[in-house]
Structure formats: structure tokens, C-alpha cells
CSV table of C-alpha atoms in Angstrom, one decimal:
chain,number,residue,atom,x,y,z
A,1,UNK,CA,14.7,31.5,-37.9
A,2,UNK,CA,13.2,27.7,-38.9
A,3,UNK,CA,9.5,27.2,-39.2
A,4,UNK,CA,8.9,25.8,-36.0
A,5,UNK,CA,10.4,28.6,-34.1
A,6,UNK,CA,7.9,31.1,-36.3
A,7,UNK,CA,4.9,29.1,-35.4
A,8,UNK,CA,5.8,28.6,-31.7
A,9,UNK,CA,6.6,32.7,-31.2
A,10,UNK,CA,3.1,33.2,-33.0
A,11,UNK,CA,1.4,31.2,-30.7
A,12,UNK,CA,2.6,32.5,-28.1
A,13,UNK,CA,1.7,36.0,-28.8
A,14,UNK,CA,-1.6,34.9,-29.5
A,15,UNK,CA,-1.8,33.9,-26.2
A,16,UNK,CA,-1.0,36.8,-24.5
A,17,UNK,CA,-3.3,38.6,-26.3
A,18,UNK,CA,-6.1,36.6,-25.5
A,19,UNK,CA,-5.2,36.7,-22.2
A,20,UNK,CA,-4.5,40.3,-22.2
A,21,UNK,CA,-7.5,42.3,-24.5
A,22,UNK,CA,-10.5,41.1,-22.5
A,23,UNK,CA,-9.1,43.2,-19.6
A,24,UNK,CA,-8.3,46.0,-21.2
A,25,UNK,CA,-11.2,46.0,-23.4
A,26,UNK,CA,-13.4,45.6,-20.4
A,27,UNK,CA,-11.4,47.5,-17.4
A,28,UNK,CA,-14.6,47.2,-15.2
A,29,UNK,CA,-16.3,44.1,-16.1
A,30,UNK,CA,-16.5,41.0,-13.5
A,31,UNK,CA,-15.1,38.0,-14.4
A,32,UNK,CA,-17.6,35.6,-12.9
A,33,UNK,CA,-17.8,32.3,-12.7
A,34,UNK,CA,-20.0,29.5,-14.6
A,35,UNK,CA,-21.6,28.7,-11.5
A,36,UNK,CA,-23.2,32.3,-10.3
A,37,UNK,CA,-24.1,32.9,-14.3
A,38,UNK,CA,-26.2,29.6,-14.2
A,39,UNK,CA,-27.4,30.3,-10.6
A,40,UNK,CA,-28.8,33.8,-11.9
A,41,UNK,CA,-30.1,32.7,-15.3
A,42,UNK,CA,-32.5,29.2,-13.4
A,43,UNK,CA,-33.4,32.6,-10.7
A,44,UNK,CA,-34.6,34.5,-13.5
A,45,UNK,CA,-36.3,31.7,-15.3
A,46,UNK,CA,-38.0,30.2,-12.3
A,47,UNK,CA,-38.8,33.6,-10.5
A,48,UNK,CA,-37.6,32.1,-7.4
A,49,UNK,CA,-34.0,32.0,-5.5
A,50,UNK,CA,-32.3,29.3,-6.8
A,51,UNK,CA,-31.3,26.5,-4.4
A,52,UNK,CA,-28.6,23.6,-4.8
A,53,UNK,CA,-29.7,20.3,-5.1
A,54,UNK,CA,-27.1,19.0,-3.0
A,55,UNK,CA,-23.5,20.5,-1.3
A,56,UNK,CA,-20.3,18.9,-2.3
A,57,UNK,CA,-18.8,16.1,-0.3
A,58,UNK,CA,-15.7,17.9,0.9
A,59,UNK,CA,-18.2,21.0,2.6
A,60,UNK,CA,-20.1,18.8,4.4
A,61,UNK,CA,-17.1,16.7,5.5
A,62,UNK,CA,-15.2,20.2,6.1
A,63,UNK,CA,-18.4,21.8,8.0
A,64,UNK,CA,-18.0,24.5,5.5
A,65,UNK,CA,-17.1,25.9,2.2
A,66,UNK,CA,-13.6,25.1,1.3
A,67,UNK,CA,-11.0,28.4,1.4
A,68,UNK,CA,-10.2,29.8,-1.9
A,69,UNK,CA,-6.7,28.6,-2.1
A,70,UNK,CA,-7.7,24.6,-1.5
A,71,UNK,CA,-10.6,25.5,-4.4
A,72,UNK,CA,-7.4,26.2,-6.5
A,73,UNK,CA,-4.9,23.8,-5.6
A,74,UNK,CA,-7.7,21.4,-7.1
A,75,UNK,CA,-8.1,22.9,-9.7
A,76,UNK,CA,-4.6,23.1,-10.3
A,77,UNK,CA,-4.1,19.4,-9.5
A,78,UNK,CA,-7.0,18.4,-11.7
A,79,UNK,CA,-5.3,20.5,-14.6
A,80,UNK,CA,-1.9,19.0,-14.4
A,81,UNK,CA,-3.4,15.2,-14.6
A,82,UNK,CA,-5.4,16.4,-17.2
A,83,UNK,CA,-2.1,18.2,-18.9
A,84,UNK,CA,-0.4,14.7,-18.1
A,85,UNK,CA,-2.8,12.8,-20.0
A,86,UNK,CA,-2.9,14.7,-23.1
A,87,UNK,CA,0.9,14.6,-23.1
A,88,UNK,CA,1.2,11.1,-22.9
A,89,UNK,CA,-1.4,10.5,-25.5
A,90,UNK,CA,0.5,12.9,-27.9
A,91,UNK,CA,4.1,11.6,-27.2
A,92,UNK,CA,2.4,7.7,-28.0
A,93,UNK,CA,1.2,8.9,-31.5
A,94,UNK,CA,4.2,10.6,-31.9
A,95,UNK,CA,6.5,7.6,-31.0
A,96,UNK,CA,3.8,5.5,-33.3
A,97,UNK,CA,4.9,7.7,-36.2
A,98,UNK,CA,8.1,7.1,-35.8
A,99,UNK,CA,8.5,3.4,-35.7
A,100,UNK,CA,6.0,3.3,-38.7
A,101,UNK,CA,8.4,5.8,-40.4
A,102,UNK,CA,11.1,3.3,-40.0
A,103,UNK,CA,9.4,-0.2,-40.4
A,104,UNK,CA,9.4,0.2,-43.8
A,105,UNK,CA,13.3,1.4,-44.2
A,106,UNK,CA,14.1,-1.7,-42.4
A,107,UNK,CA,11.8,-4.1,-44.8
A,108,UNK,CA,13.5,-2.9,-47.8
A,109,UNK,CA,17.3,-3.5,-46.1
């Protein structure tokens, strides 16, 4: 098995078990969200409820909170060009290493 193949098959597993030991670790635990934590903490700190400063663009256009599913499809969407980007970035420096590899070859012939 070549080198890459290790590292790749390593990673992997490390993935799944970061994915996997928080829940089994903590079987009963919520999973909340950045949003309620911070909510809670400015509550606790202040000694009052906490209110938003404003609500988001697509709930008032909506006349309510957006359904769970739309919430992900955003968030997926917002992932992928974010994936995309990263992708593109990589494959340029790749490609740049590459033709650097080779403009030398060539200056010598």
C-alpha cells in the first residue's frame, strides 16, 4: 500500500472518530448551537433576558423564522462555495508547482 493511500485511510479514521466519541462519550449531552450558548452567557452577565439587536433580513421578508430545512440548505450552499473556493485555490498552487517544476527542465534543453 503507497504512502498516500496510508495517510488518506488515517485521516479518514480520524474523522470518524471525531465525529463518533463526542456522542458516545456524552450520550445525553445537547448539542447546542453558538447562538443559544452566547444568548445564555450576555443573560447571565447582564442579569436580564437577552434581546437581538436586530432580526435577519430573510424573517422579516418571510414574516417569520425560516423552517429548519431552508436554515440548512444555506448552510449547505454557503459550505459548498466555500468548499469550491478552497479547491480552486489549492488546484492553482498545485498547477503553479508544476509548471515551476518544469521551467527549469525546459531552460536547460
Amino acid at each position: 500500500m503507497s504512502k498516500t493511500k496510508k495517510t488518506v485511510i488515517l485521516l479518514l479514521v480520524a474523522a470518524i472518530l471525531i465525529a463518533v466519541i463526542p456522542l458516545a462519550v456524552l450520550r445525553n449531552a445537547e448539542f447546542g448551537g453558538s447562538d443559544d450558548a452566547g444568548s445564555e452567557v450576555v443573560s447571565e452577565i447582564k442579569g436580564e433576558e437577552y434581546e437581538p439587536w436586530f432580526t435577519p433580513i430573510l424573517e422579516n421578508a418571510l414574516g417569520g423564522e425560516l423552517p429548519g430545512e431552508i436554515e440548512s440548505l444555506i448552510f449547505c450552499i454557503q459550505t459548498g462555495i466555500g468548499v469550491g473556493i478552497i479547491a480552486f485555490v489549492m488546484g492553482r498552487l498545485v498547477e503553479r508547482k508544476k509548471w515551476q517544476d518544469k521551467e527549469p527542465q525546459e531552460k536547460l534543453e
